[in-house]
PDB file of C-alpha atoms in Angstrom:
ATOM      1  CA  ASP A   1       6.738 -13.766 -13.449  1.00  0.00           C
ATOM      2  CA  THR A   2       3.821 -11.382 -13.782  1.00  0.00           C
ATOM      3  CA  GLY A   3       3.910  -9.832 -10.339  1.00  0.00           C
ATOM      4  CA  VAL A   4       2.130 -10.391  -7.056  1.00  0.00           C
ATOM      5  CA  SER A   5      -1.012 -12.466  -7.399  1.00  0.00           C
ATOM      6  CA  GLN A   6      -3.911 -12.570  -4.955  1.00  0.00           C
ATOM      7  CA  ASP A   7      -6.878 -14.891  -4.831  1.00  0.00           C
ATOM      8  CA  PRO A   8      -9.795 -14.440  -4.686  1.00  0.00           C
ATOM      9  CA  ARG A   9     -10.307 -10.908  -5.968  1.00  0.00           C
ATOM     10  CA  HIS A  10     -13.643 -10.596  -4.220  1.00  0.00           C
ATOM     11  CA  LYS A  11     -15.201 -12.445  -1.305  1.00  0.00           C
ATOM     12  CA  ILE A  12     -18.633 -11.977   0.207  1.00  0.00           C
ATOM     13  CA  THR A  13     -19.219 -13.869   3.424  1.00  0.00           C
ATOM     14  CA  LYS A  14     -21.731 -13.977   6.218  1.00  0.00           C
ATOM     15  CA  ARG A  15     -20.803 -12.710   9.635  1.00  0.00           C
ATOM     16  CA  GLY A  16     -19.275 -15.455  11.731  1.00  0.00           C
ATOM     17  CA  GLN A  17     -17.846 -17.427   8.826  1.00  0.00           C
ATOM     18  CA  ASN A  18     -14.137 -18.061   8.302  1.00  0.00           C
ATOM     19  CA  VAL A  19     -12.348 -16.854   5.188  1.00  0.00           C
ATOM     20  CA  THR A  20      -8.893 -17.504   3.762  1.00  0.00           C
ATOM     21  CA  PHE A  21      -7.005 -15.438   1.211  1.00  0.00           C
ATOM     22  CA  ARG A  22      -3.930 -16.430  -0.756  1.00  0.00           C
ATOM     23  CA  CYS A  23      -0.981 -14.388  -1.975  1.00  0.00           C
ATOM     24  CA  ASP A  24       1.710 -15.480  -4.407  1.00  0.00           C
ATOM     25  CA  PRO A  25       4.614 -13.020  -4.281  1.00  0.00           C
ATOM     26  CA  ILE A  26       7.139 -12.210  -6.978  1.00  0.00           C
ATOM     27  CA  SER A  27       9.241 -15.361  -7.070  1.00  0.00           C
ATOM     28  CA  GLU A  28      12.617 -13.871  -6.187  1.00  0.00           C
ATOM     29  CA  HIS A  29      11.231 -11.760  -3.314  1.00  0.00           C
ATOM     30  CA  ASN A  30      11.851 -13.122   0.168  1.00  0.00           C
ATOM     31  CA  ARG A  31       9.758 -10.528   2.005  1.00  0.00           C
ATOM     32  CA  LEU A  32       5.976 -10.605   2.043  1.00  0.00           C
ATOM     33  CA  TYR A  33       3.565  -8.147   3.638  1.00  0.00           C
ATOM     34  CA  TRP A  34      -0.135  -8.016   4.329  1.00  0.00           C
ATOM     35  CA  TYR A  35      -1.953  -4.680   4.536  1.00  0.00           C
ATOM     36  CA  ARG A  36      -5.586  -3.738   5.027  1.00  0.00           C
ATOM     37  CA  GLN A  37      -7.227  -0.761   3.359  1.00  0.00           C
ATOM     38  CA  THR A  38     -10.626   0.672   4.158  1.00  0.00           C
ATOM     39  CA  LEU A  39     -12.493   3.083   1.933  1.00  0.00           C
ATOM     40  CA  GLY A  40     -10.894   6.511   1.718  1.00  0.00           C
ATOM     41  CA  GLN A  41      -7.806   5.522   3.685  1.00  0.00           C
ATOM     42  CA  GLY A  42      -4.281   4.454   2.904  1.00  0.00           C
ATOM     43  CA  PRO A  43      -3.245   0.848   3.508  1.00  0.00           C
ATOM     44  CA  GLU A  44      -2.410  -0.167   7.096  1.00  0.00           C
ATOM     45  CA  PHE A  45       0.301  -2.693   7.883  1.00  0.00           C
ATOM     46  CA  LEU A  46      -0.879  -6.025   9.287  1.00  0.00           C
ATOM     47  CA  THR A  47       2.069  -8.417   9.227  1.00  0.00           C
ATOM     48  CA  TYR A  48       5.387  -9.216   7.569  1.00  0.00           C
ATOM     49  CA  PHE A  49       7.316 -12.364   6.665  1.00  0.00           C
ATOM     50  CA  GLN A  50      10.925 -12.809   5.753  1.00  0.00           C
ATOM     51  CA  ASN A  51      11.093 -16.182   4.059  1.00  0.00           C
ATOM     52  CA  GLU A  52       8.884 -18.427   6.228  1.00  0.00           C
ATOM     53  CA  ALA A  53       9.372 -16.476   9.446  1.00  0.00           C
ATOM     54  CA  GLN A  54       6.646 -14.084  10.576  1.00  0.00           C
ATOM     55  CA  LEU A  55       8.720 -11.254  12.018  1.00  0.00           C
ATOM     56  CA  GLU A  56       6.214  -8.569  12.894  1.00  0.00           C
ATOM     57  CA  LYS A  57       2.501  -8.306  13.579  1.00  0.00           C
ATOM     58  CA  SER A  58       0.480  -5.139  14.003  1.00  0.00           C
ATOM     59  CA  ARG A  59      -1.814  -4.712  16.994  1.00  0.00           C
ATOM     60  CA  LEU A  60      -4.528  -4.436  14.322  1.00  0.00           C
ATOM     61  CA  LEU A  61      -4.115  -8.165  13.839  1.00  0.00           C
ATOM     62  CA  SER A  62      -6.492  -9.553  16.455  1.00  0.00           C
ATOM     63  CA  ASP A  63      -6.418 -13.195  17.526  1.00  0.00           C
ATOM     64  CA  ARG A  64      -9.073 -13.914  14.881  1.00  0.00           C
ATOM     65  CA  PHE A  65      -6.461 -13.258  12.214  1.00  0.00           C
ATOM     66  CA  SER A  66      -3.663 -15.651  11.361  1.00  0.00           C
ATOM     67  CA  ALA A  67      -1.142 -15.587   8.562  1.00  0.00           C
ATOM     68  CA  GLU A  68       1.221 -18.248   7.356  1.00  0.00           C
ATOM     69  CA  ARG A  69       3.933 -18.558   4.772  1.00  0.00           C
ATOM     70  CA  PRO A  70       4.918 -22.204   4.581  1.00  0.00           C
ATOM     71  CA  LYS A  71       8.216 -22.844   2.818  1.00  0.00           C
ATOM     72  CA  GLY A  72       8.688 -19.139   2.296  1.00  0.00           C
ATOM     73  CA  SER A  73       6.696 -19.034  -0.915  1.00  0.00           C
ATOM     74  CA  PHE A  74       2.968 -18.219  -1.030  1.00  0.00           C
ATOM     75  CA  SER A  75       1.153 -16.875   2.014  1.00  0.00           C
ATOM     76  CA  THR A  76      -2.345 -17.241   3.399  1.00  0.00           C
ATOM     77  CA  LEU A  77      -4.306 -14.875   5.604  1.00  0.00           C
ATOM     78  CA  GLU A  78      -7.204 -16.395   7.519  1.00  0.00           C
ATOM     79  CA  ILE A  79      -9.896 -14.491   9.347  1.00  0.00           C
ATOM     80  CA  GLN A  80     -11.998 -16.506  11.758  1.00  0.00           C
ATOM     81  CA  ARG A  81     -15.498 -15.564  12.917  1.00  0.00           C
ATOM     82  CA  THR A  82     -15.663 -12.611  10.545  1.00  0.00           C
ATOM     83  CA  GLU A  83     -17.267  -9.369  11.705  1.00  0.00           C
ATOM     84  CA  GLN A  84     -18.711  -6.528   9.637  1.00  0.00           C
ATOM     85  CA  GLY A  85     -15.751  -4.393  10.646  1.00  0.00           C
ATOM     86  CA  ASP A  86     -13.473  -6.798   8.787  1.00  0.00           C
ATOM     87  CA  SER A  87     -14.900  -5.581   5.482  1.00  0.00           C
ATOM     88  CA  ALA A  88     -11.966  -4.039   3.638  1.00  0.00           C
ATOM     89  CA  MET A  89      -9.462  -4.540   0.830  1.00  0.00           C
ATOM     90  CA  TYR A  90      -6.696  -6.926   1.884  1.00  0.00           C
ATOM     91  CA  LEU A  91      -3.486  -6.215   0.044  1.00  0.00           C
ATOM     92  CA  CYS A  92      -0.391  -8.344  -0.264  1.00  0.00           C
ATOM     93  CA  ALA A  93       3.003  -6.944  -1.235  1.00  0.00           C
ATOM     94  CA  SER A  94       6.449  -8.411  -1.722  1.00  0.00           C
ATOM     95  CA  SER A  95       9.958  -7.039  -1.814  1.00  0.00           C
ATOM     96  CA  ALA A  96      13.545  -8.190  -1.877  1.00  0.00           C
ATOM     97  CA  SER A  97      15.524  -7.733   1.318  1.00  0.00           C
ATOM     98  CA  LEU A  98      18.521  -6.614  -0.720  1.00  0.00           C
ATOM     99  CA  GLY A  99      18.373  -3.530  -2.893  1.00  0.00           C
ATOM    100  CA  GLY A 100      16.046  -1.322  -0.935  1.00  0.00           C
ATOM    101  CA  THR A 101      12.500  -1.295   0.315  1.00  0.00           C
ATOM    102  CA  GLU A 102      10.483  -1.094  -2.888  1.00  0.00           C
ATOM    103  CA  ALA A 103       7.295  -3.048  -2.400  1.00  0.00           C
ATOM    104  CA  PHE A 104       5.106  -4.334  -5.198  1.00  0.00           C
ATOM    105  CA  PHE A 105       1.456  -4.912  -4.494  1.00  0.00           C
ATOM    106  CA  GLY A 106      -1.060  -7.420  -5.723  1.00  0.00           C
ATOM    107  CA  GLN A 107      -4.514  -6.432  -6.918  1.00  0.00           C
ATOM    108  CA  GLY A 108      -6.006  -7.126  -3.507  1.00  0.00           C
ATOM    109  CA  THR A 109      -8.901  -9.150  -2.172  1.00  0.00           C
ATOM    110  CA  ARG A 110     -12.070  -7.173  -1.472  1.00  0.00           C
ATOM    111  CA  LEU A 111     -13.852  -8.706   1.512  1.00  0.00           C
ATOM    112  CA  THR A 112     -17.467  -7.862   2.261  1.00  0.00           C
ATOM    113  CA  VAL A 113     -18.986  -9.257   5.446  1.00  0.00           C
ATOM    114  CA  VAL A 114     -22.789  -9.189   5.446  1.00  0.00           C
TER     115      VAL A 114
ATOM    116  CA  THR B   1       4.354   6.379  16.110  1.00  0.00           C
ATOM    117  CA  GLN B   2       5.305   7.455  12.618  1.00  0.00           C
ATOM    118  CA  LEU B   3       2.582   9.255  10.704  1.00  0.00           C
ATOM    119  CA  LEU B   4       2.376  10.670   7.202  1.00  0.00           C
ATOM    120  CA  GLU B   5      -0.043  13.481   6.451  1.00  0.00           C
ATOM    121  CA  GLN B   6      -1.056  13.982   2.848  1.00  0.00           C
ATOM    122  CA  SER B   7      -2.655  17.102   1.472  1.00  0.00           C
ATOM    123  CA  PRO B   8      -4.931  17.855  -0.105  1.00  0.00           C
ATOM    124  CA  GLN B   9      -7.180  14.831   0.385  1.00  0.00           C
ATOM    125  CA  PHE B  10      -9.255  15.642  -2.698  1.00  0.00           C
ATOM    126  CA  LEU B  11      -8.371  17.563  -5.821  1.00  0.00           C
ATOM    127  CA  SER B  12     -10.585  18.185  -8.833  1.00  0.00           C
ATOM    128  CA  ILE B  13      -8.986  20.085 -11.713  1.00  0.00           C
ATOM    129  CA  GLN B  14      -9.354  20.686 -15.426  1.00  0.00           C
ATOM    130  CA  GLU B  15      -7.195  18.980 -17.996  1.00  0.00           C
ATOM    131  CA  GLY B  16      -3.999  20.947 -18.594  1.00  0.00           C
ATOM    132  CA  GLU B  17      -3.678  22.375 -15.092  1.00  0.00           C
ATOM    133  CA  ASN B  18      -0.722  21.772 -12.804  1.00  0.00           C
ATOM    134  CA  LEU B  19      -0.984  20.407  -9.275  1.00  0.00           C
ATOM    135  CA  THR B  20       1.122  19.515  -6.281  1.00  0.00           C
ATOM    136  CA  VAL B  21       0.451  16.904  -3.602  1.00  0.00           C
ATOM    137  CA  TYR B  22       2.268  17.096  -0.291  1.00  0.00           C
ATOM    138  CA  CYS B  23       3.312  14.385   2.130  1.00  0.00           C
ATOM    139  CA  ASN B  24       4.565  15.522   5.539  1.00  0.00           C
ATOM    140  CA  SER B  25       5.778  13.900   8.720  1.00  0.00           C
ATOM    141  CA  SER B  26       7.626  14.749  11.902  1.00  0.00           C
ATOM    142  CA  SER B  27       9.568  11.491  11.494  1.00  0.00           C
ATOM    143  CA  VAL B  28      12.570  10.727   9.342  1.00  0.00           C
ATOM    144  CA  PHE B  29      12.157   8.002   6.749  1.00  0.00           C
ATOM    145  CA  SER B  30      14.926   5.986   5.126  1.00  0.00           C
ATOM    146  CA  SER B  31      13.029   6.121   1.849  1.00  0.00           C
ATOM    147  CA  LEU B  32       9.704   7.275   0.534  1.00  0.00           C
ATOM    148  CA  GLN B  33       7.606   5.734  -2.181  1.00  0.00           C
ATOM    149  CA  TRP B  34       4.742   7.140  -4.238  1.00  0.00           C
ATOM    150  CA  TYR B  35       1.993   4.897  -5.506  1.00  0.00           C
ATOM    151  CA  ARG B  36      -1.045   5.379  -7.724  1.00  0.00           C
ATOM    152  CA  GLN B  37      -4.133   3.300  -7.110  1.00  0.00           C
ATOM    153  CA  GLU B  38      -7.254   2.875  -9.219  1.00  0.00           C
ATOM    154  CA  PRO B  39     -10.608   1.783  -7.741  1.00  0.00           C
ATOM    155  CA  GLY B  40     -10.678  -1.935  -6.944  1.00  0.00           C
ATOM    156  CA  GLU B  41      -6.995  -2.408  -7.708  1.00  0.00           C
ATOM    157  CA  GLY B  42      -3.782  -2.557  -5.718  1.00  0.00           C
ATOM    158  CA  PRO B  43      -1.337   0.375  -5.504  1.00  0.00           C
ATOM    159  CA  VAL B  44       1.159   0.628  -8.367  1.00  0.00           C
ATOM    160  CA  LEU B  45       4.628   1.889  -7.527  1.00  0.00           C
ATOM    161  CA  LEU B  46       5.571   5.127  -9.309  1.00  0.00           C
ATOM    162  CA  VAL B  47       8.885   6.058  -7.729  1.00  0.00           C
ATOM    163  CA  THR B  48      11.150   5.610  -4.724  1.00  0.00           C
ATOM    164  CA  VAL B  49      13.212   8.478  -3.324  1.00  0.00           C
ATOM    165  CA  VAL B  50      16.031   7.751  -0.932  1.00  0.00           C
ATOM    166  CA  THR B  51      18.389  10.714  -0.617  1.00  0.00           C
ATOM    167  CA  GLY B  52      17.456  13.961   1.115  1.00  0.00           C
ATOM    168  CA  GLY B  53      16.890  16.662  -1.516  1.00  0.00           C
ATOM    169  CA  GLU B  54      16.504  14.099  -4.290  1.00  0.00           C
ATOM    170  CA  VAL B  55      14.366  15.015  -7.290  1.00  0.00           C
ATOM    171  CA  LYS B  56      13.086  12.401  -9.724  1.00  0.00           C
ATOM    172  CA  LYS B  57      11.105  12.973 -12.896  1.00  0.00           C
ATOM    173  CA  LEU B  58       8.761  10.536 -14.555  1.00  0.00           C
ATOM    174  CA  LYS B  59       7.404  12.163 -17.727  1.00  0.00           C
ATOM    175  CA  ARG B  60       5.049  14.897 -16.422  1.00  0.00           C
ATOM    176  CA  LEU B  61       5.468  13.853 -12.774  1.00  0.00           C
ATOM    177  CA  THR B  62       8.181  15.345 -10.556  1.00  0.00           C
ATOM    178  CA  PHE B  63       8.899  13.869  -7.131  1.00  0.00           C
ATOM    179  CA  GLN B  64      10.967  15.553  -4.461  1.00  0.00           C
ATOM    180  CA  PHE B  65      12.257  14.231  -1.118  1.00  0.00           C
ATOM    181  CA  GLY B  66      12.859  16.874   1.536  1.00  0.00           C
ATOM    182  CA  ASP B  67      16.386  17.607   2.702  1.00  0.00           C
ATOM    183  CA  ALA B  68      15.621  16.187   6.151  1.00  0.00           C
ATOM    184  CA  ARG B  69      13.822  13.147   4.667  1.00  0.00           C
ATOM    185  CA  LYS B  70      10.626  14.024   6.532  1.00  0.00           C
ATOM    186  CA  ASP B  71       8.523  15.253   3.657  1.00  0.00           C
ATOM    187  CA  SER B  72       7.946  14.779  -0.045  1.00  0.00           C
ATOM    188  CA  SER B  73       5.959  16.290  -2.873  1.00  0.00           C
ATOM    189  CA  LEU B  74       4.522  15.131  -6.160  1.00  0.00           C
ATOM    190  CA  HIS B  75       4.021  17.723  -8.896  1.00  0.00           C
ATOM    191  CA  ILE B  76       2.061  16.938 -12.047  1.00  0.00           C
ATOM    192  CA  THR B  77       2.402  19.229 -15.029  1.00  0.00           C
ATOM    193  CA  ALA B  78      -0.406  19.584 -17.548  1.00  0.00           C
ATOM    194  CA  ALA B  79      -2.631  16.979 -15.924  1.00  0.00           C
ATOM    195  CA  GLN B  80      -4.571  14.627 -18.163  1.00  0.00           C
ATOM    196  CA  PRO B  81      -7.756  12.602 -17.471  1.00  0.00           C
ATOM    197  CA  GLY B  82      -5.587   9.468 -17.389  1.00  0.00           C
ATOM    198  CA  ASP B  83      -3.882  10.864 -14.269  1.00  0.00           C
ATOM    199  CA  THR B  84      -7.121  10.431 -12.325  1.00  0.00           C
ATOM    200  CA  GLY B  85      -6.701   8.145  -9.331  1.00  0.00           C
ATOM    201  CA  LEU B  86      -5.643   7.862  -5.700  1.00  0.00           C
ATOM    202  CA  TYR B  87      -2.064   8.939  -5.019  1.00  0.00           C
ATOM    203  CA  LEU B  88      -0.420   7.483  -1.935  1.00  0.00           C
ATOM    204  CA  CYS B  89       2.862   8.308  -0.293  1.00  0.00           C
ATOM    205  CA  ALA B  90       4.484   5.658   1.892  1.00  0.00           C
ATOM    206  CA  GLY B  91       7.524   5.919   4.099  1.00  0.00           C
ATOM    207  CA  ALA B  92       9.919   3.181   5.144  1.00  0.00           C
ATOM    208  CA  GLY B  93      11.506   3.432   8.584  1.00  0.00           C
ATOM    209  CA  SER B  94      15.100   2.828   9.528  1.00  0.00           C
ATOM    210  CA  SER B  95      14.529  -0.735  10.750  1.00  0.00           C
ATOM    211  CA  ASN B  96      15.072  -2.135   7.246  1.00  0.00           C
ATOM    212  CA  THR B  97      12.026  -4.398   7.504  1.00  0.00           C
ATOM    213  CA  GLY B  98      10.497  -2.724   4.482  1.00  0.00           C
ATOM    214  CA  LYS B  99       7.289  -2.060   6.414  1.00  0.00           C
ATOM    215  CA  LEU B 100       5.559   0.990   4.950  1.00  0.00           C
ATOM    216  CA  ILE B 101       3.619   3.741   6.691  1.00  0.00           C
ATOM    217  CA  PHE B 102       1.065   5.185   4.287  1.00  0.00           C
ATOM    218  CA  GLY B 103      -0.524   8.587   4.097  1.00  0.00           C
ATOM    219  CA  GLN B 104      -4.317   8.827   3.766  1.00  0.00           C
ATOM    220  CA  GLY B 105      -4.051   9.392   0.045  1.00  0.00           C
ATOM    221  CA  THR B 106      -4.993  12.176  -2.353  1.00  0.00           C
ATOM    222  CA  THR B 107      -7.896  11.526  -4.695  1.00  0.00           C
ATOM    223  CA  LEU B 108      -7.254  13.328  -7.970  1.00  0.00           C
ATOM    224  CA  GLN B 109      -9.922  13.899 -10.579  1.00  0.00           C
ATOM    225  CA  VAL B 110      -8.869  15.446 -13.870  1.00  0.00           C
ATOM    226  CA  LYS B 111     -11.824  16.591 -15.946  1.00  0.00           C
ATOM    227  CA  PRO B 112     -11.557  16.795 -19.746  1.00  0.00           C
TER     228      PRO B 112
END
C-alpha cells in the first residue's frame, strides 16, 4: 500500500456545477477524514468516518456538501452547485483507531471554481 | 473552541542558521503532530508527541511538547534549502476521534 490516494489532483469547474472527489485510504485504516485548506491557512476539519459511519460533520460543511464511505473503504466528497468560495485544496487523511491519532494525508485535490 | 496559534507565520533565513517555530494554545491536547507541506501537496507527518515534556529528535529537527500539553515547539539546527516548506502543528483533542485542529502554519524559506 502506497498511502492515501486522492483523485483527481486538480479540478477546474464552472460555478454552479457539481463535482465529486475520491479518496482511497491506507487499507488497514478504519478512520477517514476530509479537510479543506485555503491559501495561507492550515487545514480545517470537514467530516470524519469510522468504517462506513459518518460520525462528525463540521458546521463548515453546508448542505451543498455530502460525503460517503460505502463499505468502509474509499470515500467520496461531493459539492453541489459549486461557488467561487469553494475553491480550495481538499485533503483526505486516514488513521487507525487503535495506536494513537496519527493521520496520514493524501496529496489533495485542488478545486478551482471559475 | 480549541485553537492553535503558530508563530512566526513567515520566516526567511540563510542556510546554516537555526530557527524555532512555536505552537501555542489555551487548550490541552492529547497529542500533537507536526507536518511539513510543500506547495500543491498534502501535509507529510514528521512526528507525534504525546507525553507532557516529551522531546523527540529527527536528525536536525527537535520537537518538544509542553509540560501541560498546551504548547509545542519545533527547532531546526543548521537549516538547509531542502527544509523550505510550510510547517504545520496539529492537535488532537481528548475525544479520541482523531480529529485534528491545525495551526495557521509557518512558511519557512531557507536561502542558499
